[in-house]
XYZ file of C-alpha atoms in Angstrom:
278
model
C 0.000 0.000 0.000
C 1.061 3.557 -0.613
C -0.447 6.944 -0.090
C -3.811 5.712 -1.339
C -4.664 5.298 2.326
C -4.928 9.053 2.779
C -8.079 10.973 1.958
C -7.959 13.592 -0.754
C -11.395 15.186 -0.622
C -13.866 16.398 1.987
C -16.963 14.394 1.191
C -19.993 14.427 3.448
C -23.191 12.404 3.399
C -24.981 15.581 4.465
C -23.731 17.449 1.398
C -24.248 15.073 -1.547
C -23.461 17.592 -4.324
C -19.953 18.070 -2.989
C -19.273 14.361 -2.856
C -21.090 12.964 -5.854
C -20.272 13.769 -9.459
C -22.353 11.706 -11.879
C -19.761 12.032 -14.641
C -17.237 9.982 -12.680
C -17.486 6.183 -12.664
C -16.880 5.980 -8.918
C -19.868 8.058 -7.966
C -23.499 7.209 -7.382
C -25.086 3.856 -6.903
C -24.820 1.040 -9.367
C -27.733 0.424 -11.721
C -30.554 -1.106 -9.775
C -29.273 0.221 -6.438
C -31.916 1.267 -3.899
C -33.141 4.841 -4.048
C -34.367 7.065 -1.237
C -32.450 8.196 1.860
C -30.750 4.843 2.447
C -29.776 4.481 -1.188
C -28.487 8.054 -1.344
C -26.478 7.544 1.845
C -24.889 4.391 0.489
C -24.106 6.053 -2.838
C -22.455 9.001 -1.115
C -20.526 6.662 1.190
C -19.292 4.749 -1.847
C -18.258 7.935 -3.631
C -16.549 9.357 -0.552
C -14.606 6.151 0.080
C -13.508 5.827 -3.526
C -12.301 9.411 -3.670
C -10.753 9.331 -0.195
C -8.548 6.408 -1.173
C -7.467 7.901 -4.479
C -9.950 6.647 -7.057
C -8.841 5.136 -10.342
C -6.016 7.627 -10.796
C -4.629 6.875 -7.352
C -4.571 3.158 -8.164
C -2.810 3.819 -11.477
C -0.219 5.983 -9.746
C 0.317 3.206 -7.210
C 0.788 0.423 -9.757
C 2.498 2.029 -12.751
C 6.028 2.698 -11.363
C 6.427 -0.830 -10.005
C 4.960 -2.304 -13.162
C 7.452 -0.379 -15.302
C 10.338 -1.438 -13.067
C 9.602 -5.151 -13.226
C 8.763 -5.043 -16.962
C 12.077 -3.401 -17.882
C 14.074 -5.550 -15.469
C 12.462 -8.691 -16.886
C 13.745 -7.712 -20.335
C 17.261 -6.380 -19.696
C 18.098 -7.350 -16.066
C 19.560 -3.866 -15.569
C 18.828 -2.396 -12.141
C 19.823 1.180 -12.953
C 17.660 1.639 -16.066
C 14.678 -0.087 -14.431
C 14.906 2.008 -11.276
C 15.366 5.305 -13.120
C 12.423 4.535 -15.419
C 10.185 3.869 -12.408
C 11.313 7.098 -10.748
C 10.824 9.065 -13.956
C 7.227 7.919 -14.438
C 6.460 8.803 -10.800
C 7.774 12.315 -11.395
C 5.729 12.612 -14.591
C 2.566 11.627 -12.722
C 3.296 14.250 -10.065
C 3.919 16.919 -12.729
C 0.644 16.037 -14.460
C -1.240 16.481 -11.189
C 0.526 19.772 -10.599
C -0.362 20.982 -14.094
C -4.008 20.016 -13.568
C -3.966 21.657 -10.110
C -5.075 18.372 -8.554
C -4.088 17.119 -5.133
C -0.500 15.895 -4.998
C -0.900 13.563 -2.032
C -1.003 10.325 -3.980
C 1.489 11.306 -6.650
C 4.029 12.639 -4.143
C 3.531 9.559 -1.984
C 4.349 7.466 -5.048
C 7.429 9.572 -5.834
C 8.806 9.230 -2.310
C 8.015 5.527 -2.195
C 9.741 4.863 -5.513
C 12.671 7.096 -4.543
C 13.233 5.125 -1.330
C 13.128 1.893 -3.306
C 15.577 3.209 -5.904
C 18.048 4.487 -3.305
C 17.845 1.292 -1.268
C 18.330 -0.967 -4.301
C 21.225 1.139 -5.593
C 22.948 1.053 -2.198
C 22.677 -2.724 -1.806
C 22.992 -3.643 -5.481
C 20.099 -6.079 -5.049
C 17.184 -5.383 -7.402
C 14.730 -7.048 -4.999
C 15.445 -4.286 -2.492
C 13.532 -1.900 -4.759
C 10.383 -3.490 -3.316
C 11.515 -3.739 0.313
C 10.597 -0.209 1.552
C 7.061 -0.602 0.216
C 6.736 -4.018 1.804
C 7.926 -2.682 5.167
C 5.473 0.211 4.851
C 2.631 -2.230 4.207
C 3.600 -4.285 7.256
C 3.777 -1.173 9.433
C 0.409 0.020 8.160
C -1.126 -3.376 8.871
C 0.105 -3.266 12.454
C -1.074 0.351 12.824
C -4.618 -0.612 11.798
C -4.754 -3.425 14.331
C -2.987 -1.681 17.220
C -5.098 1.478 16.960
C -8.252 -0.623 16.912
C -7.217 -2.452 20.072
C -6.461 0.961 21.624
C -10.017 2.112 20.867
C -9.063 4.623 18.183
C -9.353 2.677 14.899
C -7.123 4.176 12.238
C -9.760 4.063 9.516
C -11.900 6.360 11.659
C -9.038 8.835 11.964
C -8.596 8.738 8.186
C -12.252 9.008 7.191
C -13.571 11.177 10.026
C -12.555 14.444 8.321
C -13.817 13.145 4.965
C -17.314 12.689 6.389
C -17.005 15.945 8.391
C -17.493 14.108 11.658
C -13.892 14.378 12.890
C -13.687 12.372 16.156
C -17.365 12.665 17.127
C -17.774 8.941 16.399
C -15.593 8.079 19.395
C -18.007 9.307 22.090
C -21.242 10.318 20.391
C -21.807 7.653 17.748
C -20.979 4.176 19.122
C -22.489 2.367 16.145
C -20.174 4.221 13.807
C -17.187 3.537 16.056
C -17.991 -0.177 15.830
C -18.097 0.052 12.037
C -14.731 1.803 11.967
C -13.278 -0.871 14.249
C -14.503 -3.653 11.951
C -13.140 -1.834 8.907
C -9.761 -1.299 10.569
C -9.531 -4.977 11.437
C -10.333 -5.781 7.808
C -7.576 -3.485 6.533
C -5.075 -4.759 9.064
C -5.708 -8.450 8.429
C -5.822 -8.085 4.636
C -2.537 -6.184 4.558
C -0.975 -8.642 6.999
C -2.009 -11.547 4.756
C -0.426 -9.722 1.826
C 2.819 -9.379 3.798
C 2.674 -13.060 4.719
C 2.811 -13.842 1.007
C 5.408 -11.277 -0.043
C 8.092 -11.555 2.635
C 8.800 -15.276 2.080
C 8.986 -14.530 -1.650
C 11.515 -11.798 -0.940
C 13.870 -14.520 0.311
C 12.952 -17.381 -1.994
C 11.924 -15.869 -5.339
C 14.007 -13.938 -7.839
C 13.409 -10.259 -8.651
C 11.044 -10.777 -11.578
C 8.913 -13.355 -9.757
C 8.622 -11.143 -6.703
C 7.871 -8.106 -8.860
C 5.070 -9.659 -10.873
C 3.432 -11.211 -7.808
C 3.659 -7.890 -5.982
C 2.001 -6.118 -8.935
C -0.735 -8.756 -8.964
C -1.347 -8.131 -5.265
C -1.494 -4.339 -5.528
C -5.137 -3.738 -6.424
C -7.259 -6.790 -5.393
C -6.517 -6.578 -1.620
C -7.041 -2.819 -1.740
C -10.421 -3.171 -3.465
C -11.472 -5.899 -1.024
C -10.609 -3.690 1.955
C -12.450 -0.701 0.454
C -15.489 -2.879 -0.280
C -15.613 -4.242 3.282
C -15.247 -0.708 4.629
C -18.199 0.363 2.486
C -20.281 -2.586 3.735
C -19.585 -1.760 7.388
C -20.202 1.975 6.999
C -23.327 1.516 4.883
C -24.898 -0.381 7.795
C -23.656 2.089 10.409
C -25.525 5.161 11.708
C -24.961 8.316 9.635
C -22.050 10.543 10.631
C -22.535 13.570 12.860
C -21.612 16.665 10.864
C -19.666 18.583 13.498
C -18.921 21.363 11.024
C -22.650 21.975 10.513
C -23.115 21.945 14.287
C -20.418 24.573 14.752
C -21.933 26.728 12.005
C -25.384 26.416 13.611
C -23.955 27.373 17.007
C -22.265 30.422 15.491
C -25.491 31.475 13.776
C -27.451 31.063 17.019
C -24.888 33.141 18.891
C -25.049 35.891 16.267
C -28.855 35.883 16.409
C -28.776 36.107 20.221
C -26.336 39.025 20.073
C -28.549 40.789 17.536
C -31.594 40.323 19.776
C -29.714 41.738 22.765
C -28.566 44.734 20.738
C -32.114 45.351 19.530
C -33.497 45.069 23.056
C -30.885 47.504 24.336
C -31.774 49.937 21.575
C -35.459 49.782 22.495
C -34.774 50.499 26.194
C -32.531 53.537 25.694
C -35.205 56.038 24.428
C -37.579 55.355 27.360
C -34.871 55.791 29.944
C -33.298 58.891 28.428
C -35.839 61.634 29.369
C -35.752 60.689 33.078
C -32.207 62.054 33.294
C -33.138 65.410 31.763
C -33.915 68.427 33.900
């Protein structure tokens, strides 16, 4: 996994137009999906999840550098040209995002991830080490999902809370949603741990091309499975509490109260004024 685990948009089930764009394939419900409040909520949850974890472009940016590396290395067995090609395509993806004024989170995450792999492989001279930083990151992320869930602060809730504009309200005010986040975090942690259980033995036993192609094959399916399970858990959970809307409502109420006080003060002043005249 790479930076696709970080949200890129502020989607909210209480503000569907900001989260759902019918022109994009990730948005809205599938044909035949239920309509009405429940159907709309599920559609918005699906759209918010897909965008929060990078969407199609984020997945492409995650896969393409590693795919280019292993494809070139399979042909010429040259570490330097394979590594530089992977780094170059990561930079191109980041430049494209910059030119389009899109978020750089995923592209920059890919650049840094590829750069670490390139530097590590060049230092050791072992082409398999190009994959090692990403594998260690995946293992660390897996443990983070599980440890934070045991600690009562599931990581997926910390990631998606701002996306749904609920921040940390789910911890104390929405127990059903906290349960859903805990289940989703366990799903992410166990899926990523299973992925590591496959890849780390291959790091020792397989050659560079075998490891590379298996790693590419395991990039997207586990990610999609984890996103799908997250959607299932959240679709059945209570709706998020929009703490931003609550703060705005509190500010509006305070302004209205101040205006009423000012008006009341203005009404009292004329009646009291003449009593002080002689």
